[in-house]
Coordinates of C-alpha atoms in Angstrom, one line a residue:
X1 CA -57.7 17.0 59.0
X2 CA -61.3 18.0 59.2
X3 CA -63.3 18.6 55.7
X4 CA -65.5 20.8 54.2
X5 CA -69.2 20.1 52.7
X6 CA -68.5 19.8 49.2
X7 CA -65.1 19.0 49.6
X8 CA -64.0 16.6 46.8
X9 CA -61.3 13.8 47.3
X10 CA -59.0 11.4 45.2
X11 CA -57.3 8.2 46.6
X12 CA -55.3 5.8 44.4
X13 CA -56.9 2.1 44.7
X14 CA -53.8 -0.1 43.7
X15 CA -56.1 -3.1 42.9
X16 CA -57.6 -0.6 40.2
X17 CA -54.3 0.9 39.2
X18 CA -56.4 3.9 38.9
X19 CA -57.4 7.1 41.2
X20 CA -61.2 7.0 42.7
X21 CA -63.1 9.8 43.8
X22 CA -65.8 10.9 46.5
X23 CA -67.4 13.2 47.9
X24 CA -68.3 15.3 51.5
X25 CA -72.1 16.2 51.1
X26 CA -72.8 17.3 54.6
X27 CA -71.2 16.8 58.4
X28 CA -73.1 15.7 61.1
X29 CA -72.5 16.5 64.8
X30 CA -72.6 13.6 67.4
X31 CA -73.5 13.4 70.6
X32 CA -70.5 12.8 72.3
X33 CA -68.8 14.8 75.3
X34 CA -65.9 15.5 72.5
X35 CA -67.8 16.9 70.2
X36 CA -67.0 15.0 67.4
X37 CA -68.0 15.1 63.6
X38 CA -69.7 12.5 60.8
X39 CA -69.0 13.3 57.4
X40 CA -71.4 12.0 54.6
X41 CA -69.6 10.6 52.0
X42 CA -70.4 10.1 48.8
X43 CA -68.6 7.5 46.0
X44 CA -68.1 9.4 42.5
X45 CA -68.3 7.8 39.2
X46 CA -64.9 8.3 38.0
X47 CA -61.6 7.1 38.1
X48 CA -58.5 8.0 36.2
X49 CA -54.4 7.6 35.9
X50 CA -53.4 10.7 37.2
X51 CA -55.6 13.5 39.5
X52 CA -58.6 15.4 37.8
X53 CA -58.3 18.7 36.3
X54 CA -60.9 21.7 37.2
X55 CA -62.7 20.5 33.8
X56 CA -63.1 17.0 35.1
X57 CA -64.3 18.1 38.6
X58 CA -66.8 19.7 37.1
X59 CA -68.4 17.0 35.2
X60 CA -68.1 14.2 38.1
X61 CA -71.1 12.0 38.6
X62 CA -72.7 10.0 42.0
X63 CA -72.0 6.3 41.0
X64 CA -75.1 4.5 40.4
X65 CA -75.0 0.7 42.0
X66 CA -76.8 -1.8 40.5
X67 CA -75.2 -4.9 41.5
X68 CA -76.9 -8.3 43.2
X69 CA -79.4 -7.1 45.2
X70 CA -78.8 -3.1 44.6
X71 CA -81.2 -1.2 42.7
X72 CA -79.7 2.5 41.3
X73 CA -78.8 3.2 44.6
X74 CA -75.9 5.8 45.5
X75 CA -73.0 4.2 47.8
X76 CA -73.7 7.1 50.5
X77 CA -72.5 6.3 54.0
X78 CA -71.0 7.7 57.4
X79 CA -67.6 8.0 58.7
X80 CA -65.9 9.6 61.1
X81 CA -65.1 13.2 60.0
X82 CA -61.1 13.2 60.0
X83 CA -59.6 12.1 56.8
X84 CA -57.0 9.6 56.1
X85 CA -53.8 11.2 55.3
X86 CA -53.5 9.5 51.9
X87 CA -56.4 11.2 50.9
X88 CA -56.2 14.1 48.6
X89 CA -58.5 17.1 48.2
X90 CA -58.8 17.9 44.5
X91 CA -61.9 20.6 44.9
X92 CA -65.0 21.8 46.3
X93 CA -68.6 21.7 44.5
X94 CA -72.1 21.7 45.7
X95 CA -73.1 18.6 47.0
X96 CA -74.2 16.8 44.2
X97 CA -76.6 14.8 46.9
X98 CA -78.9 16.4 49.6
X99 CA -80.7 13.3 51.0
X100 CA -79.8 12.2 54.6
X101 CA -78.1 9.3 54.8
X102 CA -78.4 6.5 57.7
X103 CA -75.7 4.0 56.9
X104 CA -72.0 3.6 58.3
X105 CA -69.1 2.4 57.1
X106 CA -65.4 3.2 56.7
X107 CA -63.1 5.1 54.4
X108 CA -63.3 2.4 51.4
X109 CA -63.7 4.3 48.8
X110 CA -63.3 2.1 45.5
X111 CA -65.5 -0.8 46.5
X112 CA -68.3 -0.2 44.6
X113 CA -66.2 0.8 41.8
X114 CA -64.8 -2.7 41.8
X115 CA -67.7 -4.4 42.7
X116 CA -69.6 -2.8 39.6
X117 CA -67.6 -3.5 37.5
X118 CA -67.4 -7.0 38.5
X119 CA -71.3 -7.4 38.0
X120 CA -71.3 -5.2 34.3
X121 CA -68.7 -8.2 33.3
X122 CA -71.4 -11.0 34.1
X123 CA -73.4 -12.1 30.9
X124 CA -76.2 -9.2 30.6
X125 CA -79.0 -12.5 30.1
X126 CA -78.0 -14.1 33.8
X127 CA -78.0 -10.0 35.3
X128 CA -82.0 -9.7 33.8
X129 CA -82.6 -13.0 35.3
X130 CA -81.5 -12.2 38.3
X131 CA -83.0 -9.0 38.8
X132 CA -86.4 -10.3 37.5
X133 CA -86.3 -13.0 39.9
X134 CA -85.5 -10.7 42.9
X135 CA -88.7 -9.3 42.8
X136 CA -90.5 -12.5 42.0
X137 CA -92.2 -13.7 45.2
X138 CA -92.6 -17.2 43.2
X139 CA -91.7 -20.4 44.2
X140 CA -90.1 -22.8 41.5
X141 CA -89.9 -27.0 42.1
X142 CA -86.9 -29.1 42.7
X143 CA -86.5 -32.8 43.4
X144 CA -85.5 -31.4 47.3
X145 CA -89.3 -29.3 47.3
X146 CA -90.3 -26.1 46.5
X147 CA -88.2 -22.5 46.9
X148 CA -88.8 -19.4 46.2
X149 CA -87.7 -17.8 43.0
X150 CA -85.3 -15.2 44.9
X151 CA -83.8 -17.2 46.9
X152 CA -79.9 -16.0 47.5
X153 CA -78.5 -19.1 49.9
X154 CA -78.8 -23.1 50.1
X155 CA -77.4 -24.9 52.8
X156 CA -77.0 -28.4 52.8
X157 CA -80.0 -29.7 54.3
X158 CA -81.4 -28.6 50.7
X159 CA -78.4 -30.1 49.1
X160 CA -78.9 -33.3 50.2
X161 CA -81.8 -33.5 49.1
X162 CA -81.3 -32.1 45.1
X163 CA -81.0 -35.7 42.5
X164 CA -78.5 -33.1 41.0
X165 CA -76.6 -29.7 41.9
X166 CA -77.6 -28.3 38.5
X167 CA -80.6 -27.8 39.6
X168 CA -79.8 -24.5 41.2
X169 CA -79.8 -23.1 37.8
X170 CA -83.2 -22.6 38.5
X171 CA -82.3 -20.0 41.0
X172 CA -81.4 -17.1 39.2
X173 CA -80.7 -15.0 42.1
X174 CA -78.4 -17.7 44.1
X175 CA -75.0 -16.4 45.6
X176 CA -73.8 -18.5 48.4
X177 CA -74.1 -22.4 48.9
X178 CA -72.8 -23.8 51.9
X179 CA -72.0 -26.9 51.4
X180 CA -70.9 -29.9 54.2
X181 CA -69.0 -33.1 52.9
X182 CA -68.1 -33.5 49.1
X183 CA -70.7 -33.1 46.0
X184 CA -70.2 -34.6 42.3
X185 CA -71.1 -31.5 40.8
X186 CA -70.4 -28.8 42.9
X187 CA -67.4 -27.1 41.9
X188 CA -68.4 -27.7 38.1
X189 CA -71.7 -25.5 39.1
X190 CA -70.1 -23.0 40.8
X191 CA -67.9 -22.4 38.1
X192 CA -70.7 -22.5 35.5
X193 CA -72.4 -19.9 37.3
X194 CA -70.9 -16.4 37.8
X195 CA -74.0 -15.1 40.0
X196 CA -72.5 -17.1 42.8
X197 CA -69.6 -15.0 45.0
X198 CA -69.7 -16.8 48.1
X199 CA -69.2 -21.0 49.2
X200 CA -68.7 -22.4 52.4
X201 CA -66.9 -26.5 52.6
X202 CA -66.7 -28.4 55.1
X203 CA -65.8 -31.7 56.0
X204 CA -65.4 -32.3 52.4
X205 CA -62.5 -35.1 52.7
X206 CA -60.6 -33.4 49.3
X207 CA -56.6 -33.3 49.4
X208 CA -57.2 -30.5 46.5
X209 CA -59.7 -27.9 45.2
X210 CA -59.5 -26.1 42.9
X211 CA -62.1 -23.1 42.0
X212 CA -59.9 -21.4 39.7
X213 CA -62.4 -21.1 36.9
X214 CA -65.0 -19.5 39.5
X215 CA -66.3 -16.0 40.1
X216 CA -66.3 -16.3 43.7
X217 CA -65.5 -13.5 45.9
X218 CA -65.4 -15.6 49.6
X219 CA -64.3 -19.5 50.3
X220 CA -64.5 -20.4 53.8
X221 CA -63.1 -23.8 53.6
X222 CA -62.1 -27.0 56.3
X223 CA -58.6 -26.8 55.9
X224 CA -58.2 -30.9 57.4
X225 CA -56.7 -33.0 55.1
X226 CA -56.3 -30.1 52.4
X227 CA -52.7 -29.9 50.5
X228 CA -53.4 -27.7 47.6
X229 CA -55.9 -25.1 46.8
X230 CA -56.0 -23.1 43.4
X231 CA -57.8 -19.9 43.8
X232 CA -59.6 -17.8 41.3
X233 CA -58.6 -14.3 40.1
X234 CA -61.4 -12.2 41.8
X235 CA -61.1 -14.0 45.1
X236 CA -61.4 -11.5 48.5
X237 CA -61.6 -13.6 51.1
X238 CA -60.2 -16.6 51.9
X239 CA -61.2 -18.1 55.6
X240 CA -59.9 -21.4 57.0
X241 CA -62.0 -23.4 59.1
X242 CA -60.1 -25.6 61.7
X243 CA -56.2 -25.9 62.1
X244 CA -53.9 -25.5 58.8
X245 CA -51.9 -28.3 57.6
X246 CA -48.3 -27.6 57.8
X247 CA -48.0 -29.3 53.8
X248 CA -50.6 -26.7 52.3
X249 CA -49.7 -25.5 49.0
X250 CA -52.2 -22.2 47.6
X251 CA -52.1 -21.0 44.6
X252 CA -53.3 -17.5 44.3
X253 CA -53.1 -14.9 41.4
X254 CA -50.5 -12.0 42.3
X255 CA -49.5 -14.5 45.4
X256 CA -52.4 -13.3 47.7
X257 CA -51.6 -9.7 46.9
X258 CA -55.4 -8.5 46.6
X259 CA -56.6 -11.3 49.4
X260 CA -57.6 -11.6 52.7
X261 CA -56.6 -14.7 54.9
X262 CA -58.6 -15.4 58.3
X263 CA -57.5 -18.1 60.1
X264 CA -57.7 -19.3 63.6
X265 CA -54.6 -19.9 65.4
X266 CA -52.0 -20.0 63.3
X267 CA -51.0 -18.2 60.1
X268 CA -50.3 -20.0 56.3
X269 CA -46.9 -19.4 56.5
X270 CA -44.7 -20.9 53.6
X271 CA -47.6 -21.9 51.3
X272 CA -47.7 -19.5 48.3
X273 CA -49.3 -16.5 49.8
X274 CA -45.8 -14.4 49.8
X275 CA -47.6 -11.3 49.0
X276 CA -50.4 -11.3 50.8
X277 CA -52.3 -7.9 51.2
X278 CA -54.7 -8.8 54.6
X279 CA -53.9 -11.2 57.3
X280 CA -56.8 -11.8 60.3
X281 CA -56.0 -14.1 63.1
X282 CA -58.3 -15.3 65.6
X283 CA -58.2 -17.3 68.4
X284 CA -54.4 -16.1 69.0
X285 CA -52.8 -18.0 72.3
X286 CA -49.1 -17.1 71.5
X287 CA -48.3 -15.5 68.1
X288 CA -44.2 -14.4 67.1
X289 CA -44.9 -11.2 64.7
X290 CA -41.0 -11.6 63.4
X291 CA -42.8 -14.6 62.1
X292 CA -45.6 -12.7 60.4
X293 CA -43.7 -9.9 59.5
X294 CA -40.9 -12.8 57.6
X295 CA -43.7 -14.7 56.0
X296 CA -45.7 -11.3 54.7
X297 CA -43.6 -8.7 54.1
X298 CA -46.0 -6.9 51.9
X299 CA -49.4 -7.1 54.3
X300 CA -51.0 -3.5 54.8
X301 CA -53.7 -4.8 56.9
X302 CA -53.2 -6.9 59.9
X303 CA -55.9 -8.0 62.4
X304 CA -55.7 -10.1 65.5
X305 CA -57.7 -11.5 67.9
X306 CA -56.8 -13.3 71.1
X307 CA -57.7 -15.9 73.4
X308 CA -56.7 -13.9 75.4
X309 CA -53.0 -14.4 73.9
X310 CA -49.8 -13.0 74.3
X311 CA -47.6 -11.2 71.1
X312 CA -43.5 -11.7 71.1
X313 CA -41.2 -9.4 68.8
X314 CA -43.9 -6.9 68.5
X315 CA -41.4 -4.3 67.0
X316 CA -40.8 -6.2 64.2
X317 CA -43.9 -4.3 62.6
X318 CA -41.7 -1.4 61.7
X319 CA -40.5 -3.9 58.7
X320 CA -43.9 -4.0 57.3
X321 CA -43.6 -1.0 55.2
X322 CA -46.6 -1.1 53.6
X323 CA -48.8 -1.8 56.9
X324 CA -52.0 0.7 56.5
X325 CA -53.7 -0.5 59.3
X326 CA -53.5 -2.5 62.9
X327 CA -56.1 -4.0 65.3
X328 CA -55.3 -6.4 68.2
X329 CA -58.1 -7.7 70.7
X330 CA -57.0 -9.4 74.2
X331 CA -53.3 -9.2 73.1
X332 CA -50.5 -8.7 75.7
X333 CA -46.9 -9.4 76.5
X334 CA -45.4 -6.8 75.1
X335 CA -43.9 -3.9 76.9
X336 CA -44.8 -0.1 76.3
X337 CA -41.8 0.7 74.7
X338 CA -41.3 -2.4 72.1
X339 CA -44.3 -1.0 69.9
X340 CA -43.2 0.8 67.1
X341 CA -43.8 4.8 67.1
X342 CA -45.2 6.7 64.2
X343 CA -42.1 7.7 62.6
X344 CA -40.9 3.7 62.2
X345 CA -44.6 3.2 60.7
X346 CA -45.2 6.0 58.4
X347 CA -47.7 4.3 55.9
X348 CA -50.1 3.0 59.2
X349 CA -53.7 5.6 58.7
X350 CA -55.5 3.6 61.7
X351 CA -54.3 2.0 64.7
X352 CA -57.1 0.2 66.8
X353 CA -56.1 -1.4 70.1
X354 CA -58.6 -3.2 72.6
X355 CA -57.7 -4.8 75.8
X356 CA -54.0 -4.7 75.7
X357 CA -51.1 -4.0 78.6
X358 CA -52.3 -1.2 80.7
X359 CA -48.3 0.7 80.3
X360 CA -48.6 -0.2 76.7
X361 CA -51.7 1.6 76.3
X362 CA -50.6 4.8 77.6
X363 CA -47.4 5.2 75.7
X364 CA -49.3 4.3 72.3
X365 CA -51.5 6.7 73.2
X366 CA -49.2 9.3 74.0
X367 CA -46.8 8.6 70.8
X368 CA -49.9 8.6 68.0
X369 CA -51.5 11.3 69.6
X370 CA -50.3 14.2 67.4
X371 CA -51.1 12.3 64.3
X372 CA -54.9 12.4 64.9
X373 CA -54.9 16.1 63.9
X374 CA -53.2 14.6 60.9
X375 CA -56.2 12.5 60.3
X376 CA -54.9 9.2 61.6
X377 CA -57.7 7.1 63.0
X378 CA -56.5 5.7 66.7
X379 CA -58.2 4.0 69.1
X380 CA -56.8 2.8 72.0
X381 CA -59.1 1.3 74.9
X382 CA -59.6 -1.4 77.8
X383 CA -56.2 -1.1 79.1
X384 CA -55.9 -4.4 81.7
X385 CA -53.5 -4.5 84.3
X386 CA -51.7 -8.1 85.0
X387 CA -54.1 -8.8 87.3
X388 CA -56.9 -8.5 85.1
X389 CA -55.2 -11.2 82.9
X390 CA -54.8 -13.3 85.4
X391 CA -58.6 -13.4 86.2
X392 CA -59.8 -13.4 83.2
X393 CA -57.9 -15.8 81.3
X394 CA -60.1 -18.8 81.3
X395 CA -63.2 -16.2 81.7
X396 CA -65.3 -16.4 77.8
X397 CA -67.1 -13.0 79.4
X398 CA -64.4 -11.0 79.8
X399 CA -65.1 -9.0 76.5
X400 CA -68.3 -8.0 78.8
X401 CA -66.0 -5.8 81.0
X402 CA -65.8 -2.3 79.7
X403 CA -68.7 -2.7 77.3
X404 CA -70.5 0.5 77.1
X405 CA -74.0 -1.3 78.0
X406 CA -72.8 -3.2 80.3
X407 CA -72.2 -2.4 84.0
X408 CA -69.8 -3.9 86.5
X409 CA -71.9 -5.5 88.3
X410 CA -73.6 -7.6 85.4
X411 CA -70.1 -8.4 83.7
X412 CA -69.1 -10.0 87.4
X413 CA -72.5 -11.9 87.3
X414 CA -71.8 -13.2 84.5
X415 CA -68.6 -14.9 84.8
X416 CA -69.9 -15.9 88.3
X417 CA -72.4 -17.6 86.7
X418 CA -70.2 -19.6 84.0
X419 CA -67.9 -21.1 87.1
X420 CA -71.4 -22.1 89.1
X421 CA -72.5 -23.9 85.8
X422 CA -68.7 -25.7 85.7
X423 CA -69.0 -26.8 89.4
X424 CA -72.5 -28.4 88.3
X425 CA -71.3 -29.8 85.6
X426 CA -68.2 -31.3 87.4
X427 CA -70.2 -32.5 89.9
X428 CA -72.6 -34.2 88.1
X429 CA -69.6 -36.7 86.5
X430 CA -69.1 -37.7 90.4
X431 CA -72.7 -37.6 91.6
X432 CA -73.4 -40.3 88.7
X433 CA -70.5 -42.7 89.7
X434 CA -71.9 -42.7 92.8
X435 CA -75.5 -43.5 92.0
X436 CA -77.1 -40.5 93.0
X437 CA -78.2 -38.5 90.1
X438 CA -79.6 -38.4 87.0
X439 CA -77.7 -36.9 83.5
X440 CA -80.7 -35.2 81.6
X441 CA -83.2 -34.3 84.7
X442 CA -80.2 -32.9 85.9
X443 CA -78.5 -30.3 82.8
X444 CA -82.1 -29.8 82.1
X445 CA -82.2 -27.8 85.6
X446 CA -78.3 -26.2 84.6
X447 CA -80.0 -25.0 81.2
X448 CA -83.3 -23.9 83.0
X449 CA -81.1 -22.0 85.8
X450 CA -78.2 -20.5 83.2
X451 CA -81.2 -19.1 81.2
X452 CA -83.0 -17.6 84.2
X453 CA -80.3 -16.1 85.7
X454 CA -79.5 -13.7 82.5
X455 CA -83.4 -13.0 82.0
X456 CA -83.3 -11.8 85.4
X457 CA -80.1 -9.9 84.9
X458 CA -81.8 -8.2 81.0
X459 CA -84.8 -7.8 83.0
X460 CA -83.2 -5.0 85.7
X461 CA -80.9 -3.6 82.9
X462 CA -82.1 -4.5 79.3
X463 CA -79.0 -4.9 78.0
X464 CA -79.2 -7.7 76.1
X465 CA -78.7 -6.9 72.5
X466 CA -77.7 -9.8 69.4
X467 CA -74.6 -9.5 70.0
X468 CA -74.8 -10.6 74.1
X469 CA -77.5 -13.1 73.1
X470 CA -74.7 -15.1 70.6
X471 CA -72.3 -15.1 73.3
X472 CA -74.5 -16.0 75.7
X473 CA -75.5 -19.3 73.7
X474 CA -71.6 -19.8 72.3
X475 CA -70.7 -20.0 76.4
X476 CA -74.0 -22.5 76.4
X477 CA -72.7 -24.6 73.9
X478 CA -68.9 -24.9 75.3
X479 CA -70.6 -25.7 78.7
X480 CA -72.8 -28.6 77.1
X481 CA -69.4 -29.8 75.2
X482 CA -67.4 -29.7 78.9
X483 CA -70.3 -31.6 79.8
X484 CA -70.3 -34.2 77.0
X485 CA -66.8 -34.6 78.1
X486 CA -66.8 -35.3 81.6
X487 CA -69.7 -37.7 81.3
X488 CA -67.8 -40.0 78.4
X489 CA -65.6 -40.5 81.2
X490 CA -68.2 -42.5 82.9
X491 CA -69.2 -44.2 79.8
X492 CA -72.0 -41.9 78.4
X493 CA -71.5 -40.6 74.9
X494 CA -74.0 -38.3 74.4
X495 CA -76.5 -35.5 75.8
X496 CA -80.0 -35.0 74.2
X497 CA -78.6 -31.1 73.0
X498 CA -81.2 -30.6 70.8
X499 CA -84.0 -30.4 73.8
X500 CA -81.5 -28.7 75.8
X501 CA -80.9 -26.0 74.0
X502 CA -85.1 -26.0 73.0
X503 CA -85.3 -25.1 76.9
X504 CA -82.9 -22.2 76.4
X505 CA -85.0 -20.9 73.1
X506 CA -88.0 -21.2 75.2
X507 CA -87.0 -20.1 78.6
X508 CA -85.5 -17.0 77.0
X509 CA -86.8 -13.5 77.3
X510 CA -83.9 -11.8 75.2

């Protein structure tokens, strides 16, 4: 369902218990062949039990945002123009805002509602001194050197060198530490201090944590050796670094209900989260969803990424009743009609599907199509045929092929490219048991021609962007690890990487 400027609409936000409102203040035409819409939507300040009456519409408010880092600024952004379904239009008024807005996002509405009123529950003395010290292009002294005033993030070169953690008091704005092996203080500061909502662990050598007393909003944490975790009331997301030990006990308020778990692999089945609301798998080689769907009933988000993988059981997600939303990346075994249709998953509002079974693709396609008049957000692309899979399995460009920026011809280069650098790398193991080469003259020349060859390639095209230049240098670093592996087989443990990949930074032209 397409809206109207001025449109107002209601969703209920379970986490709130309470109905949220926003706004349509204008629709923007694209430039697609389709001719598709953006709607401008605006987050009201209100929220209430039960729908609004005409007296309350009248008197809604833009919601004001002044948490962390936001300064009275309006939660304004742009979406796609077709509602969810669970969405409910209450009225239309002028557009209470008439500024142009430049930001996307999706249909969240409720976030900064929460978020707000997370920050108004912090002491009002540590909110002034943050906000004071945000504009404060000061620098204060520590026993590790000085910092600047505002600073929001330590990592643990800087905590290495602190005679105390409590020391980062003196950083009124700090949110996230990330932190590598175990600290005396560290989870007595965190929980001392409200301001911070985000820590990264890892290789901390605990068998328990506990950061139940915390404000925290984000733990990414090394899940070796880990048996128990206690996590805090407030907690969002919760991302496990490394493979989960099949003992882990978490204990989480509502039992994960409000919480996100991203893992890589496997899942946390049977360890406490028997209500979790958001489960995100990466890394997927073979995945049973009658598994998922046994351990979660209650999930209403459920992302996966694979390896490529392959899914069994996949119509078991018809049991997840209260499933709102789907994504799979470089997923297949499953046939076109195991997938559920959209009467068996009447609570699903998006369905987005990337690189999946070519058959598959069409009939999910064909079955959700009539529900995008409906508002249901679907998205269904890359379709691969089994030959595709069989190509690509062991290719770490093959999310290159189909990309809007990239051509054929680049995508092919590419992967060319990777195998060349593996036949080097291969052959330098045996060139160097038979005497007749050198280990750093020669990856200094793989680095040197790796680098070239995609300045070359961004040269013709220019199509190079952040994301291509991180996935160029992740396929850099697992080809300098298959390197440190083949050469410990002739008794050398370990490459100069820091001056190799110096030679990438500097041979680099994207």
């Amino acid at each position: 369902m397409k809206p109207n400027v001025g449109d107002i609409y209601c969703v209920y936000v379970e986490r709130l218990s309470q109905y949220t409102a926003c706004q349509v203040t204008m629709l923007v035409d694209t430039k697609s062949s389709k001719g598709s819409q953006l709607a401008a939507i605006l987050e009201l300040d209100w929220t209430g039990e039960k729908l609004p009456g005409e007296a309350e519409l009248r008197e809604m408010k833009p919601l004001i945002c002044d948490y962390y880092f936001w300064n009275d600024r309006l939660d304004h952004w742009l979406v796609d123009a077709n509602m969810p379904p669970h969405y409910i239009l209450v009225g239309n008024l002028p557009p209470l805002v008439t500024e142009e807005t430049n930001s996307y996002s999706g249909w969240h509405i409720g976030g900064s509602t929460i978020r707000q009123r997370r920050w108004s529950q912090i002491h009002e003395e540590r909110r002034q001194r943050f906000k004071e010290a945000a504009k404060d292009n000061g620098f204060v002294e520590m026993s590790a050197g000085s910092i600047r005033l505002s600073t929001s993030k330590v990592d643990n070169s800087f905590l290495q060198s602190l005679d105390d953690v409590f020391e980062l008091e003196k950083l009124p704005c700090l949110t996230q530490i990330h932190a590598i092996g175990p600290y005396k203080s560290l989870f007595p500061f965190v929980k001392s201090n409200p301001i911070i909502n985000q820590l990264q662990l890892t290789n901390h050598g605990y068998t328990s944590v506990d950061i139940r007393e915390s404000n925290l909003e984000k733990l990414i944490i090394d899940a070796e050796g880990l048996e128990e975790l206690f996590l805090n009331e407030g907690l969002e997301e919760l991302a496990f670094v490394g493979v989960l030990p099949p003992n882990l006990t978490i204990h989480a308020p509502h039992e994960g209900r409000w919480l996100t778990a991203n893992c890589s692999a496997s899942a946390p089945i049977d360890c406490g989260l028997n209500r979790l609301g958001s489960l995100h798998l990466r890394s997927v080689t073979e995945l049973d969803l009658n598994m998922i769907v046994q351990s979660f009933p209650e999930l209403r988000e459920l992302r996966m990424w694979g390896k490529p993988g392959t899914l069994s059981n996949i119509q078991s997600l018809e049991q997840l009743k209260e499933l709102q939303g789907l994504s799979t990346y470089d997923l297949f075994g499953f046939e076109e009609d195991q997938f559920p249709g959209p009467e068996k998953m009447s609570n699903l509002s998006w369905l987005w599907m990337t690189s999946l079974p070519a058959e598959a693709a069409r009939y999910i396609k064909s079955a959700y199509k009539k529900e995008v008049v409906k508002g249901f957000d679907l998205s269904i692309s890359k379709p691969r045929k089994a030959e595709w899979l069989t190509e690509n399995v062991s290719n770490p460009f093959r999310d290159w092929d189909g990309r809007d920026n990239i051509t054929v011809a680049n995508a092919k280069k590419a992967v060319q490219l990777y195998k060349k650098m593996l036949t080097m790398i291969h052959s330098l193991e045996e060139k160097y048991k038979a005497g007749s080469a050198e280990v750093t003259p020669t990856l200094e020349i793989l680095v040197t021609e790796y680098t070239e060859a995609f300045n070359k390639m961004d040269r013709k095209a220019g199509f190079i962007m952040t994301e291509e230049r991180e996935e160029i240098y992740t396929v850099l670093e697992e080809l300098l690890d298959y390197a440190e592996l083949k050469l410990s087989n002739v008794g050398i443990d370990r490459v100069n990487r820091v001056k190799l990949i110096e030679i990438f930074d500097a041979l680099r032209d994207f």
